[in-house]
Structure formats: structure tokens, C-alpha cells
Amino acid sequence: MKITDAKVFVGGPGKNYVTLKIMTDQGVFGLGDATLNNRETLPAAYLQDYLIPTLIGMDPRNTEDIWQFFYRGAYFRGGPIAMAAYGAIDMALWDIKGKLANMPLYQLFGGKSRDGALTYAHAAGADLEDLMDSVSRYVELGYKAVRVQCGIPGMPTASYAVPDKKGGAGDYITDFSGILPTMEVWDTGRYMRYMPDALAEIRARFGPELHILHDVHHRLLPREAAEFAKAVEPVGLYWLEDPTPAEDQDALRLLRQHSTVPVAIGEVFHSIYQCNKLIENELIDFIRVAVTYAGGITHTKRIVDLAGLHHVRTGFHGAPSHSPLSMAAQAHLNAWAPNFGIQEYLVLGTPECDALFPSDHRLEGGLFHVSDAPGLGVDFDEKEAERYSYSPGSHPVVRLEDGTLWNY
Ligand code: GCO
Ligand code: MG
């Protein structure tokens, strides 16, 4: 069996999904996602210029060898752009394997460990009341877990994932007006003084059952993160996410010495070598990698297995930039993983998105139910894809009030 051709598409309804389609001499095709938010054209070019020409003629069933070929064969290994490109190939090859076996991918991993996977959505508000309204809407929709972010009184600008006016939560993560970033101004002191009580009020309003998550988005120094974690402990958070920048793994030791708050890290990691120490030293509780830029299913599964040895559960990244293809790959891993924790899932199911990526994966009562169709269980309508093209976007850049550049 041979790979005969592969094509890359960039675009989508209000998104820049990078979709790879791999064709074979037996008529079976596979789909994969290489969407690296706000840098989408780069994995697309890496695929087109370097990987696809090499891929033609390979046996698509050799998922492992093909992964090793690209990773080890590159000499300059890894990095998020390359790993997103390998990830897309890997997802597409698993999709082909599932179709050949006529089984959904979770069956090839070891079958189902659960019927529905717990998901969380993003609640956000310009202020605390606005956030409470947003949480209520998700609770009414049946979500059992929500991530909460709100505006901080006196903060010079809206900060991470917070709308600048009430009821204004939209696609606050990517600004599609161009590649020039807007600027957020951040004040750690205001955040640290306000947020613990705000989280306590959310807990008081919604009671003990709701899983409450909060994302610090890398903004604190290690000592501040330890103090913050201690302060929010009575809230009983499901997790505290990215309290410090991800590069400094030892930073977590201080937090661990001072608090038992569960810690989730890893959405920017693209390799097991960026999280093996965090996992082996049991400095985190949830690993946040995504199949998209952690090298696809083959590499992510390796991370999940290592995590399982150390009581670390999964909480795969599922920000709104992820395509239905990577969310499907994660859904199959979530259905199987013995150490599954939770899945970030923002409903993608607009009519336009469903037309582009038809599938019967579904969200019900805050639980994600994986499709039983062979492979990933997602199709791709190339005719629909012709309606879309790349549109440049950006993340905000963060500065302190004196102008010092800070962590987004
Ligand atoms: C999350 C993330 C996102 C990122 C986004 C950047 O927890 O979902 O922090 O919100 O900001 O993925 O592209
Ligand atoms: Mg995050």
C-alpha cells in the first residue's frame, strides 16, 4: 500500500484551519490538522515544501516509522511548527489505519474506558457579575465544568480572555484584523488582590458540585504563584492553569511546597522532553498538550502513558483555534485513556463548520461522545473549503504599566 498524494488547505469559517488530506493507492484517504494558531501558514509550508514530497510512495500503515523518519530524520528536531506538521501527518495516517480496520480509533488504542468525556467551556466577563451570567449560561447548557476569567477592577486594559465590555465574550483569543497585535496592560498586584475573593464568590454562588477552573496564562513569578495558589485553595478549584511561564519547570516546586491546588500545564509544549521532568517529579496534576502541536497521536499517546505512571491526568488543550479533526483525535484518546481528566471544548458546531467537517461526534450535557465511525470519524468537504482562505490574525502582546514586556 502506498501514499499517492497529499494536499494542504488553509482556511475555515472565521478560522485558519490547516487541514491535510493524504491519498493512497487503495482509495482510502486520511485527514489531519496542523493548525498552529496565528502561525498557520508555517506548518502548511513545512508540509508542502519538505514533508509531502518525501511522503509520496511511503506505506501509510507504518505510522510509527514515518513519525520517527520525520522527527529523527530532520536533524534540527522538533519545535511547534515541525511538530504540528508531523502531527497532521500522524493523525491522517491513524485515520487511514482506522478506516482500513473499519474501527473507530479508540478501539485501536484499547477500547473505551468511559461513555462520555467530561468537558469544560470558557466563561468570561468584563466584571464579576458579567462572569457569573456567563457561568450560568454554561450551567444551563449542562456543563459540569467551566473555566472562569474576569475583568479586574482598575486593571489598565482587559486582560487574558476577558471581554472589554459586558456580554462581549467572542473570539477574544485571536484578533483577525491583521498580524499587528493589540496590547494588554497587566498589573500583577491588582490581579492577586482581587481574583482569590472573586473565585470564592463564584464558588459560593454555584455551590460545591461545579468544577471551577482558572487560567493564569503564565503571568506570575514563582513566588507570586505560590502565594496565589495558597490564597485560592479554599475555593476547591478543579485546576489552576499555567500559573508561571512554562519554560521554568523548577518554578513549580515552590508552588507545590506551599499549596495542594491542582496544577495544569502544557498547552504550549510540543514534546515529551518538555514535560517528562514535570511529570516524573509529580509537579503537575494535569498535562495540557494537544495532539496538533505535540506531534500527533503517536507522540501524545506516549506522553499520556508516561503521565499515567505518575497520577497525572489529561486535560488536552482545546482552545477555539483547534479544528474538528484534532478535537476528534483527542476525543478518541479521551475515550480510551485510563488517566483521562477533562477536555477543554468550545462548541465548534456552527452550521458552516459542520458543513466543512461533517461528523457525528457530539456534546451532550457537558460530556463529549465520540463517534463510532471508522478512523477519526470526521470528513472534509473540499467544495465547501473553496469558500475559505487564510486571513491573518494575532494574539495580544502584554506589557506592564511601565512598558516592560510581559507574558501573554
Ligand atoms: C487555553 C489557552 C488559550 C490560548 C490560545 C492561544 O487555555 O485555552 O490558554 O486560550 O490563549 O490557545 O492561541
Ligand atoms: Mg490556557
Short mmCIF file of C-alpha atoms and ligand atoms in Angstrom, two decimals:
data_model
loop_
_atom_site.label_atom_id
_atom_site.label_comp_id
_atom_site.label_asym_id
_atom_site.label_seq_id
_atom_site.Cartn_x
_atom_site.Cartn_y
_atom_site.Cartn_z
CA MET A 1 0.00 0.00 0.00
CA LYS A 2 1.35 3.45 -0.93
CA ILE A 3 0.69 7.12 -0.36
CA THR A 4 -0.02 8.65 -3.76
CA ASP A 5 -0.65 12.32 -2.98
CA ALA A 6 -1.31 14.80 -0.19
CA LYS A 7 -2.86 18.27 -0.14
CA VAL A 8 -2.95 21.11 2.38
CA PHE A 9 -5.87 23.53 2.81
CA VAL A 10 -5.69 26.68 4.93
CA GLY A 11 -8.92 28.39 5.96
CA GLY A 12 -12.29 27.86 7.56
CA PRO A 13 -15.31 29.74 8.84
CA GLY A 14 -13.72 32.56 10.86
CA LYS A 15 -10.68 30.34 11.43
CA ASN A 16 -7.44 29.42 9.70
CA TYR A 17 -7.65 25.65 9.98
CA VAL A 18 -4.68 23.87 8.38
CA THR A 19 -6.10 20.63 7.02
CA LEU A 20 -4.03 17.85 5.49
CA LYS A 21 -5.53 15.18 3.25
CA ILE A 22 -3.39 12.12 2.43
CA MET A 23 -4.44 9.93 -0.51
CA THR A 24 -3.49 6.27 -1.07
CA ASP A 25 -3.42 3.82 -3.97
CA GLN A 26 -6.31 1.92 -2.35
CA GLY A 27 -8.74 4.82 -2.42
CA VAL A 28 -8.68 5.25 1.38
CA PHE A 29 -7.71 8.77 2.47
CA GLY A 30 -6.78 10.23 5.84
CA LEU A 31 -7.26 13.70 7.37
CA GLY A 32 -5.09 15.58 9.84
CA ASP A 33 -4.89 19.02 11.46
CA ALA A 34 -1.77 21.24 11.63
CA THR A 35 -3.41 24.44 12.91
CA LEU A 36 -0.86 26.47 14.88
CA ASN A 37 -2.87 29.48 15.98
CA ASN A 38 -1.68 32.73 14.38
CA ARG A 39 1.22 30.98 12.65
CA GLU A 40 -0.89 28.79 10.37
CA THR A 41 0.97 29.31 7.10
CA LEU A 42 4.19 27.92 8.59
CA PRO A 43 3.20 24.29 9.27
CA ALA A 44 1.37 24.44 5.93
CA ALA A 45 4.59 25.46 4.13
CA TYR A 46 6.64 22.89 6.07
CA LEU A 47 4.24 20.20 4.91
CA GLN A 48 4.10 21.41 1.34
CA ASP A 49 7.79 22.14 0.80
CA TYR A 50 9.51 19.41 2.83
CA LEU A 51 7.28 16.63 4.10
CA ILE A 52 4.75 15.86 1.37
CA PRO A 53 7.38 15.29 -1.36
CA THR A 54 9.04 12.69 0.91
CA LEU A 55 5.76 11.13 1.96
CA ILE A 56 4.71 10.09 -1.54
CA GLY A 57 5.40 6.38 -2.03
CA MET A 58 5.60 5.52 1.69
CA ASP A 59 3.40 2.78 3.16
CA PRO A 60 0.75 4.70 5.18
CA ARG A 61 0.33 1.80 7.60
CA ASN A 62 3.82 2.38 9.06
CA THR A 63 2.66 5.18 11.34
CA GLU A 64 5.48 4.74 13.85
CA ASP A 65 8.30 4.51 11.32
CA ILE A 66 7.02 7.52 9.38
CA TRP A 67 6.86 9.54 12.63
CA GLN A 68 10.44 8.53 13.51
CA PHE A 69 11.57 9.21 9.94
CA PHE A 70 10.41 12.82 10.06
CA TYR A 71 11.39 13.53 13.68
CA ARG A 72 14.82 11.85 13.76
CA GLY A 73 15.50 12.47 10.11
CA ALA A 74 15.14 16.26 10.39
CA TYR A 75 18.43 16.75 12.31
CA PHE A 76 17.03 20.05 13.70
CA ARG A 77 14.36 18.27 15.69
CA GLY A 78 11.00 19.35 16.90
CA GLY A 79 9.68 22.84 17.60
CA PRO A 80 5.97 23.70 17.41
CA ILE A 81 5.90 24.29 13.65
CA ALA A 82 7.52 20.99 12.71
CA MET A 83 5.62 19.06 15.38
CA ALA A 84 2.32 20.47 14.10
CA ALA A 85 3.27 19.31 10.60
CA TYR A 86 4.29 15.81 11.80
CA GLY A 87 1.16 15.80 13.94
CA ALA A 88 -1.09 16.33 10.92
CA ILE A 89 0.60 13.51 9.02
CA ASP A 90 0.33 11.23 12.03
CA MET A 91 -3.37 11.98 12.56
CA ALA A 92 -4.07 11.32 8.88
CA LEU A 93 -2.19 8.01 8.99
CA TRP A 94 -4.14 6.90 12.07
CA ASP A 95 -7.31 7.94 10.26
CA ILE A 96 -6.30 5.67 7.36
CA LYS A 97 -5.44 2.82 9.75
CA GLY A 98 -8.86 3.09 11.43
CA LYS A 99 -10.62 3.10 8.07
CA LEU A 100 -8.64 0.03 6.93
CA ALA A 101 -9.55 -1.76 10.16
CA ASN A 102 -13.12 -0.46 9.88
CA MET A 103 -12.89 0.64 13.51
CA PRO A 104 -13.07 3.96 15.37
CA LEU A 105 -9.62 4.94 16.61
CA TYR A 106 -10.43 4.43 20.29
CA GLN A 107 -10.80 0.70 19.52
CA LEU A 108 -7.24 0.59 18.18
CA PHE A 109 -5.96 2.26 21.37
CA GLY A 110 -7.59 -0.32 23.67
CA GLY A 111 -11.32 0.37 23.59
CA LYS A 112 -13.49 2.68 25.64
CA SER A 113 -12.82 3.41 29.31
CA ARG A 114 -15.85 5.71 29.61
CA ASP A 115 -19.01 6.64 27.76
CA GLY A 116 -18.75 10.41 27.79
CA ALA A 117 -15.70 12.60 28.39
CA LEU A 118 -16.04 15.50 30.84
CA THR A 119 -15.56 18.84 29.08
CA TYR A 120 -15.19 22.44 30.18
CA ALA A 121 -16.10 25.65 28.44
CA HIS A 122 -14.77 29.22 28.79
CA ALA A 123 -16.91 31.55 30.87
CA ALA A 124 -15.72 35.14 30.80
CA GLY A 125 -16.94 38.52 31.97
CA ALA A 126 -15.94 42.16 31.85
CA ASP A 127 -16.59 42.11 35.60
CA LEU A 128 -17.62 39.55 38.20
CA GLU A 129 -21.39 39.86 37.64
CA ASP A 130 -20.89 39.55 33.89
CA LEU A 131 -18.80 36.43 34.54
CA MET A 132 -21.50 34.96 36.80
CA ASP A 133 -24.02 35.42 33.94
CA SER A 134 -21.64 33.66 31.59
CA VAL A 135 -21.15 30.76 34.04
CA SER A 136 -24.96 30.48 34.48
CA ARG A 137 -25.40 30.15 30.72
CA TYR A 138 -22.97 27.23 30.59
CA VAL A 139 -24.53 25.57 33.64
CA GLU A 140 -27.93 25.84 31.93
CA LEU A 141 -26.45 24.18 28.84
CA GLY A 142 -25.47 21.26 31.07
CA TYR A 143 -21.73 21.90 31.52
CA LYS A 144 -20.36 20.39 34.72
CA ALA A 145 -17.10 22.31 34.46
CA VAL A 146 -16.25 25.88 33.45
CA ARG A 147 -13.10 27.93 33.21
CA VAL A 148 -13.66 31.38 34.70
CA GLN A 149 -11.86 34.61 33.73
CA CYS A 150 -13.00 38.09 34.68
CA GLY A 151 -12.03 41.74 34.43
CA ILE A 152 -10.07 43.11 37.38
CA PRO A 153 -11.16 46.50 38.79
CA GLY A 154 -8.57 49.15 37.99
CA MET A 155 -6.65 46.94 35.53
CA PRO A 156 -5.50 49.33 32.78
CA THR A 157 -6.91 47.17 29.94
CA ALA A 158 -8.95 44.00 29.67
CA SER A 159 -6.60 41.07 30.30
CA TYR A 160 -6.34 37.48 29.13
CA ALA A 161 -9.63 36.08 27.76
CA VAL A 162 -11.68 38.89 29.27
CA PRO A 163 -14.08 40.92 27.10
CA ASP A 164 -13.69 44.70 27.35
CA LYS A 165 -17.44 45.26 27.68
CA LYS A 166 -20.20 43.33 29.43
CA GLY A 167 -21.66 40.45 27.44
CA GLY A 168 -18.86 40.91 24.93
CA ALA A 169 -17.25 37.47 25.04
CA GLY A 170 -16.49 36.49 21.46
CA ASP A 171 -13.35 35.19 19.86
CA TYR A 172 -11.16 37.06 22.32
CA ILE A 173 -8.14 34.85 21.67
CA THR A 174 -7.43 35.73 18.06
CA ASP A 175 -7.82 39.17 16.60
CA PHE A 176 -8.42 38.67 12.87
CA SER A 177 -7.96 42.34 11.99
CA GLY A 178 -4.35 41.67 10.94
CA ILE A 179 -0.97 40.49 12.12
CA LEU A 180 -0.19 43.61 14.17
CA PRO A 181 -1.02 42.72 17.78
CA THR A 182 -3.13 44.79 20.13
CA MET A 183 -1.67 45.49 23.56
CA GLU A 184 -2.84 44.43 27.01
CA VAL A 185 -1.51 46.13 30.12
CA TRP A 186 -1.09 43.86 33.12
CA ASP A 187 -0.85 44.56 36.84
CA THR A 188 0.01 41.53 38.97
CA GLY A 189 -0.76 43.28 42.25
CA ARG A 190 -4.35 44.13 41.26
CA TYR A 191 -4.89 40.59 39.98
CA MET A 192 -3.52 38.95 43.14
CA ARG A 193 -5.59 41.19 45.43
CA TYR A 194 -8.87 40.71 43.53
CA MET A 195 -9.02 37.25 41.99
CA PRO A 196 -8.99 34.91 45.05
CA ASP A 197 -12.11 36.57 46.53
CA ALA A 198 -13.79 36.65 43.11
CA LEU A 199 -13.21 32.91 42.73
CA ALA A 200 -14.60 32.36 46.24
CA GLU A 201 -17.75 34.29 45.26
CA ILE A 202 -18.21 32.11 42.19
CA ARG A 203 -17.91 29.01 44.36
CA ALA A 204 -20.42 30.45 46.86
CA ARG A 205 -22.89 31.28 44.03
CA PHE A 206 -22.70 27.96 42.18
CA GLY A 207 -22.18 25.54 45.06
CA PRO A 208 -19.77 22.66 45.62
CA GLU A 209 -20.61 20.50 42.59
CA LEU A 210 -19.48 22.73 39.73
CA HIS A 211 -15.89 22.15 38.60
CA ILE A 212 -14.24 25.57 38.50
CA LEU A 213 -11.02 26.08 36.53
CA HIS A 214 -8.90 29.21 36.24
CA ASP A 215 -6.14 30.10 33.76
CA VAL A 216 -3.36 32.43 34.96
CA HIS A 217 -1.86 32.38 31.45
CA HIS A 218 1.78 32.38 32.59
CA ARG A 219 1.52 35.79 34.26
CA LEU A 220 3.01 35.14 37.74
CA LEU A 221 6.51 34.77 39.11
CA PRO A 222 7.17 31.54 41.05
CA ARG A 223 6.83 33.18 44.47
CA GLU A 224 3.65 35.01 43.43
CA ALA A 225 2.22 31.79 42.03
CA ALA A 226 2.84 30.02 45.35
CA GLU A 227 1.09 32.84 47.23
CA PHE A 228 -1.82 32.87 44.76
CA ALA A 229 -2.24 29.09 44.88
CA LYS A 230 -2.35 29.21 48.69
CA ALA A 231 -4.92 32.01 48.59
CA VAL A 232 -7.29 30.18 46.21
CA GLU A 233 -7.04 26.84 47.99
CA PRO A 234 -10.36 27.22 49.88
CA VAL A 235 -12.19 27.61 46.54
CA GLY A 236 -11.53 23.96 45.71
CA LEU A 237 -10.51 24.61 42.08
CA TYR A 238 -10.55 21.73 39.62
CA TRP A 239 -7.28 23.22 38.41
CA LEU A 240 -5.09 26.26 38.34
CA GLU A 241 -3.65 26.56 34.85
CA ASP A 242 -0.28 27.91 33.74
CA PRO A 243 0.48 29.80 36.96
CA THR A 244 4.03 30.54 35.72
CA PRO A 245 5.72 30.58 32.30
CA ALA A 246 6.11 27.02 31.09
CA GLU A 247 9.84 27.14 30.37
CA ASP A 248 10.87 27.14 34.02
CA GLN A 249 9.83 23.73 35.26
CA ASP A 250 11.54 24.08 38.65
CA ALA A 251 9.27 27.03 39.39
CA LEU A 252 6.55 24.56 40.26
CA ARG A 253 8.48 23.21 43.24
CA LEU A 254 7.85 26.34 45.28
CA LEU A 255 4.13 26.24 44.47
CA ARG A 256 3.97 22.57 45.44
CA GLN A 257 5.66 23.24 48.77
CA HIS A 258 3.00 25.80 49.66
CA SER A 259 -0.23 24.53 48.19
CA THR A 260 -2.17 21.43 47.23
CA VAL A 261 -4.13 23.23 44.49
CA PRO A 262 -4.18 21.02 41.36
CA VAL A 263 -1.90 22.41 38.65
CA ALA A 264 -2.42 22.09 34.87
CA ILE A 265 0.37 22.93 32.44
CA GLY A 266 1.47 22.14 28.93
CA GLU A 267 -0.65 23.77 26.21
CA VAL A 268 2.48 25.26 24.66
CA PHE A 269 4.58 22.10 24.94
CA HIS A 270 5.29 20.24 21.74
CA SER A 271 7.36 17.34 23.01
CA ILE A 272 7.62 14.77 25.76
CA TYR A 273 11.04 16.24 26.54
CA GLN A 274 9.37 19.45 27.71
CA CYS A 275 7.21 17.71 30.27
CA ASN A 276 8.90 14.46 31.28
CA LYS A 277 10.58 16.04 34.32
CA LEU A 278 7.40 17.83 35.36
CA ILE A 279 5.57 14.53 35.17
CA GLU A 280 8.25 12.32 36.74
CA ASN A 281 8.73 14.75 39.63
CA GLU A 282 4.95 14.89 40.05
CA LEU A 283 4.94 18.69 39.94
CA ILE A 284 1.70 18.85 37.94
CA ASP A 285 -1.70 17.16 38.13
CA PHE A 286 -2.88 17.65 34.55
CA ILE A 287 -0.95 17.64 31.28
CA ARG A 288 -2.34 20.07 28.71
CA VAL A 289 -0.58 19.10 25.47
CA ALA A 290 -2.57 18.97 22.23
CA VAL A 291 -2.31 16.32 19.53
CA THR A 292 -1.98 19.13 16.99
CA TYR A 293 1.40 20.50 18.03
CA ALA A 294 2.66 17.64 20.21
CA GLY A 295 3.41 15.52 17.16
CA GLY A 296 0.02 13.89 16.65
CA ILE A 297 -1.46 10.79 18.21
CA THR A 298 1.75 8.72 18.24
CA HIS A 299 3.73 11.20 20.34
CA THR A 300 0.85 12.43 22.51
CA LYS A 301 -0.06 8.86 23.45
CA ARG A 302 3.50 8.41 24.71
CA ILE A 303 3.06 11.48 26.94
CA VAL A 304 -0.30 10.18 28.21
CA ASP A 305 1.25 6.83 29.13
CA LEU A 306 4.14 8.47 30.99
CA ALA A 307 1.67 10.75 32.80
CA GLY A 308 -0.40 7.76 33.86
CA LEU A 309 2.57 6.30 35.75
CA HIS A 310 2.69 9.44 37.89
CA HIS A 311 -1.01 10.10 38.64
CA VAL A 312 -1.03 12.94 36.12
CA ARG A 313 -4.30 13.12 34.22
CA THR A 314 -5.01 14.54 30.78
CA GLY A 315 -6.58 17.91 30.10
CA PHE A 316 -5.82 18.38 26.42
CA HIS A 317 -5.75 21.88 25.03
CA GLY A 318 -8.93 22.60 23.06
CA ALA A 319 -8.96 26.37 22.51
CA PRO A 320 -11.29 27.66 19.76
CA SER A 321 -8.44 27.54 17.21
CA HIS A 322 -8.44 23.72 17.15
CA SER A 323 -10.11 22.12 14.17
CA PRO A 324 -12.76 19.40 14.49
CA LEU A 325 -10.06 16.98 13.28
CA SER A 326 -7.71 17.47 16.21
CA MET A 327 -10.66 17.58 18.60
CA ALA A 328 -11.73 14.21 17.17
CA ALA A 329 -8.24 12.77 17.61
CA GLN A 330 -8.34 13.96 21.23
CA ALA A 331 -11.85 12.56 21.68
CA HIS A 332 -10.60 9.09 20.72
CA LEU A 333 -7.68 9.39 23.18
CA ASN A 334 -10.09 10.70 25.84
CA ALA A 335 -12.42 7.73 25.33
CA TRP A 336 -9.52 5.33 25.89
CA ALA A 337 -7.03 6.96 28.31
CA PRO A 338 -7.14 5.34 31.74
CA ASN A 339 -5.77 8.63 33.14
CA PHE A 340 -8.24 10.91 31.34
CA GLY A 341 -9.14 14.05 33.32
CA ILE A 342 -11.09 16.61 31.33
CA GLN A 343 -11.27 18.07 27.81
CA GLU A 344 -11.39 21.78 27.01
CA TYR A 345 -14.14 22.03 24.42
CA LEU A 346 -15.69 25.14 22.96
CA VAL A 347 -18.57 24.16 20.75
CA LEU A 348 -17.32 24.29 17.17
CA GLY A 349 -20.62 23.23 15.71
CA THR A 350 -21.64 26.24 13.67
CA PRO A 351 -23.56 25.20 10.52
CA GLU A 352 -20.57 26.37 8.40
CA CYS A 353 -18.11 24.33 10.44
CA ASP A 354 -20.35 21.24 10.35
CA ALA A 355 -20.67 21.58 6.57
CA LEU A 356 -16.88 21.73 6.18
CA PHE A 357 -16.17 18.89 8.65
CA PRO A 358 -19.22 16.58 8.80
CA SER A 359 -19.16 14.14 11.74
CA ASP A 360 -21.37 12.63 14.39
CA HIS A 361 -19.15 13.38 17.36
CA ARG A 362 -21.44 15.16 19.80
CA LEU A 363 -21.55 17.10 23.04
CA GLU A 364 -24.40 16.36 25.42
CA GLY A 365 -24.85 17.52 28.98
CA GLY A 366 -21.25 18.70 29.19
CA LEU A 367 -19.95 15.30 28.09
CA PHE A 368 -18.28 14.61 24.75
CA HIS A 369 -19.48 11.46 23.00
CA VAL A 370 -17.03 10.09 20.50
CA SER A 371 -18.20 8.92 17.07
CA ASP A 372 -18.20 5.19 16.25
CA ALA A 373 -17.36 5.81 12.58
CA PRO A 374 -14.08 4.27 11.35
CA GLY A 375 -10.88 6.28 11.85
CA LEU A 376 -11.17 9.81 13.24
CA GLY A 377 -14.84 9.89 12.28
CA VAL A 378 -14.65 13.32 10.60
CA ASP A 379 -14.98 14.08 6.89
CA PHE A 380 -13.80 17.13 4.95
CA ASP A 381 -15.85 18.76 2.19
CA GLU A 382 -13.38 20.14 -0.35
CA LYS A 383 -16.11 22.00 -2.23
CA GLU A 384 -17.01 23.86 0.99
CA ALA A 385 -13.31 24.51 1.60
CA GLU A 386 -13.16 26.57 -1.61
CA ARG A 387 -15.23 29.25 0.18
CA TYR A 388 -12.43 29.98 2.64
CA SER A 389 -8.89 31.31 2.59
CA TYR A 390 -6.21 32.42 5.02
CA SER A 391 -6.86 35.59 6.96
CA PRO A 392 -4.04 36.92 9.17
CA GLY A 393 -4.66 37.17 12.92
CA SER A 394 -2.72 37.89 16.08
CA HIS A 395 -2.58 37.35 19.85
CA PRO A 396 -2.32 40.43 22.04
CA VAL A 397 1.07 41.44 23.41
CA VAL A 398 1.27 42.14 27.14
CA ARG A 399 3.19 44.95 28.85
CA LEU A 400 3.37 46.15 32.44
CA GLU A 401 2.30 49.72 33.14
CA ASP A 402 5.90 50.95 32.81
CA GLY A 403 6.16 49.35 29.36
CA THR A 404 8.08 46.20 30.31
CA LEU A 405 7.11 43.32 28.06
CA TRP A 406 5.32 40.52 29.93
CA ASN A 407 3.98 37.02 29.22
CA TYR A 408 0.84 36.71 27.14
C1 GCO B 1 -6.48 27.89 26.80
C2 GCO B 1 -5.41 28.75 26.22
C3 GCO B 1 -5.84 29.55 25.07
C4 GCO B 1 -4.67 30.29 24.43
C5 GCO B 1 -4.74 30.17 22.95
C6 GCO B 1 -3.63 30.86 22.23
O1 GCO B 1 -6.37 27.59 27.96
O2 GCO B 1 -7.36 27.53 26.04
O3 GCO B 1 -4.75 29.46 27.22
O4 GCO B 1 -6.89 30.35 25.46
O5 GCO B 1 -4.63 31.61 24.79
O6 GCO B 1 -4.76 28.83 22.63
O7 GCO B 1 -3.72 30.60 20.86
MG MG B 2 -4.59 28.08 28.83
#
